[in-house]
Coordinates of C-alpha atoms in Angstrom, one line a residue:
M834 CA 1.1 -19.1 -11.4
N835 CA -0.7 -19.9 -14.6
N836 CA 0.5 -19.9 -18.2
S837 CA -1.1 -16.7 -19.2
S838 CA 0.3 -14.7 -16.4
N839 CA 3.9 -16.3 -17.3
D840 CA 3.4 -15.5 -21.1
M841 CA 2.7 -11.7 -20.0
R842 CA 5.5 -11.3 -17.6
Q843 CA 7.8 -12.7 -20.6
K844 CA 6.3 -10.2 -23.0
R845 CA 7.0 -7.4 -20.7
A846 CA 10.5 -8.4 -20.0
A847 CA 11.0 -8.6 -23.7
L848 CA 9.6 -5.0 -24.1
I849 CA 12.0 -3.6 -21.2
D850 CA 15.0 -5.4 -22.9
Q851 CA 14.1 -3.6 -26.1
M852 CA 13.7 -0.2 -24.1
N853 CA 17.0 -0.9 -22.4
G854 CA 18.7 -1.6 -25.8
M855 CA 17.6 1.8 -27.4
V856 CA 18.9 3.6 -24.5
T857 CA 22.2 1.6 -24.6
V858 CA 22.8 2.4 -28.3
A859 CA 21.9 6.1 -27.9
T860 CA 24.4 6.2 -24.9
T861 CA 27.3 4.3 -26.7
E862 CA 26.8 7.1 -29.7
G863 CA 27.0 9.8 -27.1
R864 CA 23.5 11.1 -27.8
S865 CA 20.1 11.2 -26.3
L866 CA 17.1 9.8 -27.9
N867 CA 15.9 11.4 -31.0
T868 CA 12.2 12.3 -31.4
E869 CA 11.3 9.1 -33.2
E870 CA 13.1 7.0 -30.5
N871 CA 11.4 8.7 -27.7
S872 CA 8.1 8.3 -29.0
T873 CA 8.9 4.6 -29.5
F874 CA 10.2 4.3 -26.0
D875 CA 7.1 5.9 -24.5
N876 CA 4.7 3.8 -26.5
M877 CA 6.5 0.8 -25.3
D878 CA 6.6 1.9 -21.8
K879 CA 2.7 2.2 -22.0
D880 CA 2.6 -1.3 -23.1
V881 CA 4.7 -2.4 -20.2
Q882 CA 2.8 -0.5 -17.6
G883 CA -0.4 -2.1 -19.2
L884 CA 1.1 -5.5 -19.2
K885 CA 1.9 -5.0 -15.4
A886 CA -1.7 -3.9 -14.7
D887 CA -3.1 -6.9 -16.6
I888 CA -0.7 -9.2 -14.7
D889 CA -1.8 -7.8 -11.2
R890 CA -5.7 -8.0 -12.2
L891 CA -5.1 -11.5 -13.4
E892 CA -3.2 -12.6 -10.2
R893 CA -5.8 -10.9 -8.1
S894 CA -8.5 -12.7 -9.9
E895 CA -6.8 -16.0 -9.3
N896 CA -6.4 -15.4 -5.6
L897 CA -10.1 -14.7 -5.4
K898 CA -11.1 -17.8 -7.0
R899 CA -8.7 -19.8 -4.9
E900 CA -10.2 -18.0 -1.8
M901 CA -13.9 -18.7 -3.0
A902 CA -13.1 -22.3 -3.9
N903 CA -11.5 -22.8 -0.3
N904 CA -14.4 -21.1 1.3
N905 CA -16.9 -23.5 -0.8
E906 CA -15.0 -26.5 0.4
A907 CA -14.9 -25.5 4.0
K908 CA -18.8 -24.9 3.9
A909 CA -19.3 -28.6 2.4
E910 CA -17.3 -30.0 5.2
R911 CA -19.3 -28.2 7.9
K912 CA -22.7 -28.7 6.2
E913 CA -23.9 -31.3 8.6
V914 CA -23.0 -29.3 11.7
A915 CA -24.9 -26.1 10.7
K916 CA -22.5 -23.9 12.9
V917 CA -23.2 -20.0 12.6
E918 CA -20.0 -18.1 11.8
S919 CA -19.3 -14.6 12.1
R920 CA -18.6 -14.1 8.5
Q921 CA -21.8 -15.7 7.5
V922 CA -23.9 -13.6 10.1
Y923 CA -22.3 -10.4 8.9
S924 CA -22.8 -11.2 5.3
K925 CA -26.4 -12.0 6.0
F926 CA -26.7 -8.6 8.0
L927 CA -25.1 -6.6 5.1
R928 CA -27.5 -8.1 2.6
H929 CA -31.0 -8.3 4.7
G930 CA -30.4 -6.2 7.5
A931 CA -30.9 -6.9 11.4
S932 CA -34.2 -7.9 11.2
A933 CA -33.6 -10.9 9.2
L934 CA -31.3 -12.5 11.9
N935 CA -32.4 -15.2 14.4
N936 CA -31.6 -15.1 17.9
E937 CA -28.3 -16.6 18.0
E938 CA -27.2 -14.7 14.9
S939 CA -28.4 -11.3 16.6
S940 CA -26.5 -12.3 19.7
M941 CA -23.3 -12.8 17.7
L942 CA -23.9 -9.4 16.0
A943 CA -24.4 -7.5 19.1
E944 CA -20.9 -8.9 20.3
M945 CA -19.3 -7.1 17.2
R946 CA -21.0 -3.7 18.3
G947 CA -19.8 -0.9 20.6
T948 CA -22.3 0.9 23.0
G949 CA -22.0 4.4 22.2
T950 CA -21.1 7.1 19.9
Q951 CA -17.8 7.2 18.1
V952 CA -15.5 9.8 19.8
V953 CA -11.7 10.4 19.8
G954 CA -10.0 8.4 22.5
T955 CA -12.8 5.9 23.0
D956 CA -12.5 2.3 21.9
S957 CA -14.8 0.0 19.9
L958 CA -17.9 2.3 19.6
G959 CA -20.2 3.2 16.8
G960 CA -20.8 0.7 14.1
Y961 CA -20.2 -3.2 13.7
T962 CA -16.5 -4.2 13.7
V963 CA -15.8 -6.2 10.8
P964 CA -15.2 -9.6 11.5
E965 CA -11.4 -11.0 10.9
D966 CA -11.7 -13.0 7.7
F967 CA -14.1 -10.5 6.2
S968 CA -11.5 -7.8 7.4
N969 CA -8.9 -9.5 5.5
V970 CA -10.6 -9.0 2.3
L971 CA -10.8 -5.5 3.1
D972 CA -7.1 -5.1 4.2
I973 CA -6.1 -6.9 0.9
A974 CA -7.8 -4.0 -1.1
T975 CA -6.2 -1.6 1.1
L976 CA -2.6 -2.7 0.9
F977 CA -3.2 -3.1 -2.9
K978 CA -3.6 0.5 -3.2
G979 CA -1.8 1.9 -0.3
E980 CA 1.8 1.2 -1.3
V981 CA 3.2 2.9 1.8
E982 CA 1.5 0.7 4.5
S983 CA 2.5 -2.4 2.7
L984 CA 6.0 -1.6 2.9
S985 CA 5.8 0.1 6.6
Q986 CA 6.0 -1.2 10.0
V987 CA 2.4 -1.7 11.2
I988 CA 1.1 -1.8 14.9
N989 CA -2.4 -2.8 15.5
T990 CA -3.8 -1.9 18.8
A991 CA -7.4 -2.3 20.3
G992 CA -7.9 1.3 21.4
G993 CA -7.1 4.6 20.1
A994 CA -5.4 6.2 23.2
T995 CA -2.1 8.0 22.2
L996 CA 0.6 5.5 21.8
P997 CA 3.9 6.8 22.7
Y998 CA 6.6 5.2 20.5
P999 CA 10.4 5.6 21.2
K1000 CA 12.7 6.5 18.4
V1001 CA 16.3 6.6 18.5
D1002 CA 19.4 6.8 15.8
D1003 CA 22.4 5.1 17.3
T1004 CA 24.2 4.4 13.9
S1005 CA 27.1 6.7 14.7
V1006 CA 28.0 4.9 17.8
T1007 CA 30.3 1.8 17.9
G1008 CA 31.6 -0.5 20.5
S1009 CA 35.4 -0.5 21.4
I1010 CA 38.1 -2.8 23.0
L1011 CA 38.3 -2.1 26.7
A1012 CA 41.8 -2.5 28.1
E1013 CA 42.5 -4.4 31.6
A1014 CA 41.4 -2.1 34.5
A1015 CA 40.5 0.6 32.1
T1016 CA 37.4 2.9 32.6
M1017 CA 34.7 2.2 30.4
A1018 CA 33.6 5.2 28.6
V1019 CA 29.7 6.3 28.8
S1020 CA 27.7 6.3 25.3
D1021 CA 24.3 7.2 26.3
Q1022 CA 21.5 7.0 23.6
T1023 CA 19.3 9.9 23.4
F1024 CA 15.8 8.9 22.9
G1025 CA 12.7 10.7 21.3
V1026 CA 9.1 9.9 21.3
L1027 CA 6.8 9.6 18.3
N1028 CA 3.2 10.1 19.7
L1029 CA 0.7 8.1 17.6
G1030 CA -3.0 9.0 17.7
A1031 CA -5.8 7.5 15.9
Y1032 CA -7.3 9.7 13.1
N1033 CA -10.8 8.7 11.7
Y1034 CA -10.7 7.8 8.1
T1035 CA -14.1 7.2 6.4
S1036 CA -14.8 5.8 3.1
G1037 CA -17.9 7.8 2.4
I1038 CA -21.2 6.2 1.4
V1039 CA -21.7 3.4 -1.2
K1040 CA -25.3 2.6 -2.2
V1041 CA -26.6 -0.6 -3.4
S1042 CA -29.9 -1.1 -4.8
H1043 CA -32.5 -3.5 -3.2
Q1044 CA -32.5 -5.6 -6.6
L1045 CA -28.7 -6.2 -6.3
L1046 CA -29.3 -7.1 -2.7
Q1047 CA -31.8 -9.6 -3.5
D1048 CA -29.5 -11.1 -6.3
S1049 CA -27.7 -14.1 -4.6
A1050 CA -25.3 -14.1 -7.6
F1051 CA -24.0 -10.7 -6.6
N1052 CA -20.9 -10.8 -4.4
L1053 CA -22.0 -8.1 -1.8
D1054 CA -18.7 -8.9 0.3
V1055 CA -16.1 -8.5 -2.2
Y1056 CA -17.9 -5.5 -3.8
L1057 CA -18.1 -3.5 -0.5
A1058 CA -14.4 -4.7 0.4
E1059 CA -13.0 -3.2 -2.8
S1060 CA -15.1 -0.1 -3.0
L1061 CA -14.9 0.9 0.7
G1062 CA -11.3 -0.3 1.2
N1063 CA -9.8 1.2 -1.9
R1064 CA -11.2 4.6 -0.9
I1065 CA -9.8 4.4 2.7
A1066 CA -6.4 3.4 1.3
R1067 CA -6.3 6.3 -1.2
A1068 CA -6.8 8.8 1.5
Q1069 CA -4.5 7.3 3.8
N1070 CA -1.8 6.7 1.3
A1071 CA -1.8 10.5 0.5
H1072 CA -1.1 11.4 4.1
Y1073 CA 1.3 8.7 4.6
T1074 CA 3.4 10.2 1.7
T1075 CA 2.9 13.9 2.4
G1076 CA 0.9 14.4 5.5
T1077 CA 2.1 17.3 7.6
G1078 CA 1.8 15.5 11.1
S1079 CA -0.7 18.3 12.1
S1080 CA -4.4 16.9 12.6
Q1081 CA -3.2 14.3 10.0
P1082 CA -0.5 11.6 9.9
Q1083 CA 3.0 12.5 9.2
G1084 CA 4.0 11.4 5.7
F1085 CA 7.6 10.0 5.1
I1086 CA 8.5 13.2 3.0
T1087 CA 7.7 15.5 5.7
G1088 CA 9.5 13.2 8.3
G1089 CA 12.5 12.4 5.9
T1090 CA 15.4 14.6 5.0
S1091 CA 17.0 15.8 1.7
G1092 CA 19.7 13.5 0.8
V1093 CA 20.4 15.1 -2.9
T1094 CA 19.7 18.3 -4.6
A1095 CA 19.3 18.0 -8.2
A1096 CA 21.1 20.0 -10.8
S1097 CA 18.1 20.5 -13.0
A1098 CA 14.5 21.5 -11.9
T1099 CA 13.0 19.3 -14.7
A1100 CA 15.4 16.2 -14.7
V1101 CA 17.3 13.7 -12.6
T1102 CA 20.6 11.9 -13.6
A1103 CA 21.7 8.5 -12.9
Q1104 CA 24.5 9.6 -10.8
E1105 CA 21.9 11.8 -8.5
V1106 CA 19.9 8.6 -8.0
L1107 CA 23.2 6.7 -7.0
E1108 CA 24.2 9.5 -4.7
L1109 CA 20.5 9.3 -3.1
I1110 CA 20.9 5.6 -2.3
H1111 CA 24.3 6.1 -0.7
S1112 CA 23.1 9.1 1.3
V1113 CA 21.4 6.8 3.5
D1114 CA 23.5 5.0 6.1
K1115 CA 24.5 1.4 5.2
S1116 CA 22.7 0.1 8.4
Y1117 CA 19.5 1.2 6.9
R1118 CA 20.4 0.3 3.1
N1119 CA 21.0 -3.4 4.3
S1120 CA 17.5 -3.6 5.7
A1121 CA 15.1 -5.8 3.6
S1122 CA 12.6 -2.8 3.8
F1123 CA 15.0 -0.5 2.2
C1124 CA 13.6 0.6 -1.3
I1125 CA 13.2 3.4 -3.7
M1126 CA 9.8 5.1 -4.2
A1127 CA 8.7 7.5 -6.8
N1128 CA 5.5 8.2 -9.0
D1129 CA 4.8 6.7 -12.5
N1130 CA 6.0 9.5 -14.5
T1131 CA 9.2 9.7 -12.7
V1132 CA 9.7 6.1 -12.8
A1133 CA 9.2 6.1 -16.7
A1134 CA 12.0 8.9 -16.8
L1135 CA 14.3 6.9 -14.7
R1136 CA 13.9 3.9 -17.3
K1137 CA 15.5 6.1 -20.0
L1138 CA 18.6 6.9 -18.2
G1139 CA 21.9 5.3 -19.0
I1140 CA 25.0 5.7 -16.8
G1141 CA 27.4 6.7 -19.5
S1142 CA 29.4 5.8 -22.5
S1143 CA 32.0 4.2 -20.5
N1144 CA 29.5 1.9 -18.7
D1145 CA 26.3 1.2 -20.7
Y1146 CA 24.8 -1.2 -18.2
P1147 CA 21.1 -0.4 -17.6
I1148 CA 20.0 1.0 -14.3
F1149 CA 16.6 -0.4 -14.5
T1150 CA 16.0 -4.2 -14.3
P1151 CA 12.6 -5.6 -14.4
G1152 CA 11.1 -7.8 -11.7
L1153 CA 10.2 -11.4 -12.6
N1154 CA 8.0 -13.9 -10.8
G1155 CA 6.3 -11.3 -8.6
S1156 CA 9.4 -9.7 -7.5
P1157 CA 9.6 -5.8 -7.6
D1158 CA 11.6 -4.0 -10.3
R1159 CA 14.8 -2.7 -9.3
I1160 CA 17.1 0.3 -10.1
F1161 CA 20.8 0.1 -9.3
G1162 CA 19.8 -3.2 -7.5
T1163 CA 17.4 -1.7 -5.2
Q1164 CA 13.9 -2.4 -5.3
I1165 CA 11.5 0.5 -6.7
Y1166 CA 7.9 0.8 -5.9
I1167 CA 5.4 3.2 -7.8
N1168 CA 3.7 5.8 -5.6
N1169 CA 1.4 8.2 -7.4
D1170 CA 1.0 10.5 -4.2
M1171 CA 4.6 11.4 -4.7
A1172 CA 5.3 14.8 -6.8
D1173 CA 6.5 14.9 -10.5
I1174 CA 9.9 16.1 -11.3
A1175 CA 9.3 19.9 -11.2
T1176 CA 11.0 23.2 -9.6
G1177 CA 11.5 22.6 -5.7
S1178 CA 9.6 19.0 -5.8
K1179 CA 10.6 16.1 -3.8
S1180 CA 10.4 13.6 -6.6
I1181 CA 12.2 10.4 -5.5
A1182 CA 12.6 8.9 -2.0
A1183 CA 14.9 6.0 -0.7
G1184 CA 14.8 4.6 2.7
D1185 CA 14.2 1.9 5.1
F1186 CA 10.5 1.9 5.2
S1187 CA 10.5 -0.2 8.6
K1188 CA 11.4 3.1 10.1
F1189 CA 8.1 4.4 8.9
V1190 CA 5.3 3.1 11.4
V1191 CA 1.8 2.9 10.9
R1192 CA -0.8 2.5 13.8
N1193 CA -4.1 1.0 13.3
A1194 CA -6.6 1.3 16.0
G1195 CA -9.6 -1.0 16.6
G1196 CA -10.0 -2.5 13.1
I1197 CA -12.4 -1.7 10.5
Q1198 CA -15.8 -0.9 11.2
M1199 CA -18.9 -0.7 8.8
L1200 CA -22.2 1.0 9.1
R1201 CA -25.6 -0.1 7.2
L1202 CA -27.9 2.6 6.7
T1203 CA -31.4 1.2 6.0
E1204 CA -33.5 4.3 6.1
R1205 CA -31.4 7.1 4.5
Y1206 CA -32.2 6.0 0.9
A1207 CA -35.2 3.7 1.3
D1208 CA -37.3 6.2 -0.9
N1209 CA -34.7 5.3 -3.8
L1210 CA -34.9 1.7 -2.9
E1211 CA -31.3 1.6 -2.0
T1212 CA -29.2 0.6 1.1
A1213 CA -26.3 2.5 2.1
Y1214 CA -22.9 1.2 3.6
L1215 CA -19.8 3.1 4.8
A1216 CA -16.5 1.8 6.5
Y1217 CA -14.2 3.8 8.8
K1218 CA -10.9 3.0 10.1
R1219 CA -8.7 4.7 12.7
S1220 CA -5.0 5.2 11.9
D1221 CA -2.1 7.3 12.5
A1222 CA 1.7 7.3 11.1
G1223 CA 5.1 9.0 11.3
V1224 CA 8.8 8.7 10.6
L1225 CA 10.9 7.1 13.4
N1226 CA 14.3 8.3 12.3
S1227 CA 14.6 11.1 9.8
A1228 CA 18.0 9.8 8.7
A1229 CA 16.5 6.4 7.5
I1230 CA 14.3 8.0 4.6
K1231 CA 15.9 10.7 2.2
F1232 CA 14.4 12.2 -1.1
I1233 CA 15.9 14.1 -4.1
T1234 CA 14.8 17.9 -4.1
Q1235 CA 14.7 19.3 -7.5
A1236 CA 16.5 22.7 -8.2

């Protein structure tokens, strides 16, 4: 990690220490933050969020630079061999179209394509499947925007046929000591089934001018990966959060259960957050995938909370060296598809997100539309990805319901 990134992390940590200090002083004096302190706190919080965004962008840029350096080094090593690779063929196809490919490249491209129209329940048909190394770039963008998928259990399948996934909650059953010659009691498990389908998500169309396509300095691969991948990710993350499960994936809010009802419609207390965490069975709390999730506004409100005059230890601690921020020692992630604190809203969730499963079917596919915008001297692209999701156990993910 470069020095600039470390400097920004230290500056962010110092700001958070100042914010926690303000809350501690007010709590010790038995009062809330006054108007001036609230304004200062909010301005510092904006700086903290801005620094986090700058750190993320800087680290993404460094990762892309390393990736490009590795790619250039690998290409230099293979220069004498002149071996055609799927990624090179795919990039050439995206920039120049199928007519620019030689026979070997055309054959390789044909292997990436299905043989008919894209229909529900039919595998690998329609556009060209994105090569694995190109797809990895697209998935990085998807995971960067789609917080829920990055934390969940992900299943990748070649086809899109309905996938029955067994679910069971056995946390209330324990083993026992069996006496000599005694009859063993029967403790059957009750299994349910989560049927995972494959909803077709599309990025919509992205148009690129012919001038840009002819410019070798324009990195078309990264541009398309970020533009198309982020669009799909935003749509999926919204459904993975609050999807109804009818004609769309089931979100974790829909599939979870209420753990705590807040006393207020417009606020939450530190005690209610702590009660939410402990409303989830300890077998799920001990999972590495256990975390808290809320939107940006709610996280800002949580940072202002103190426990009380008898114990003014701040509930929020900043993450360092790439680790997530924590509340009461539990990692917290921002998901802006969750509701704000308001009457009846489900504002904060806590749970074991390995019990939320995402099914991806058939990989990411992309279409190049050559003629549709030819009169504007533009070529269009669109991507699509088939996915579904659902909660395996409603007891594993719980949320606060505002009054």
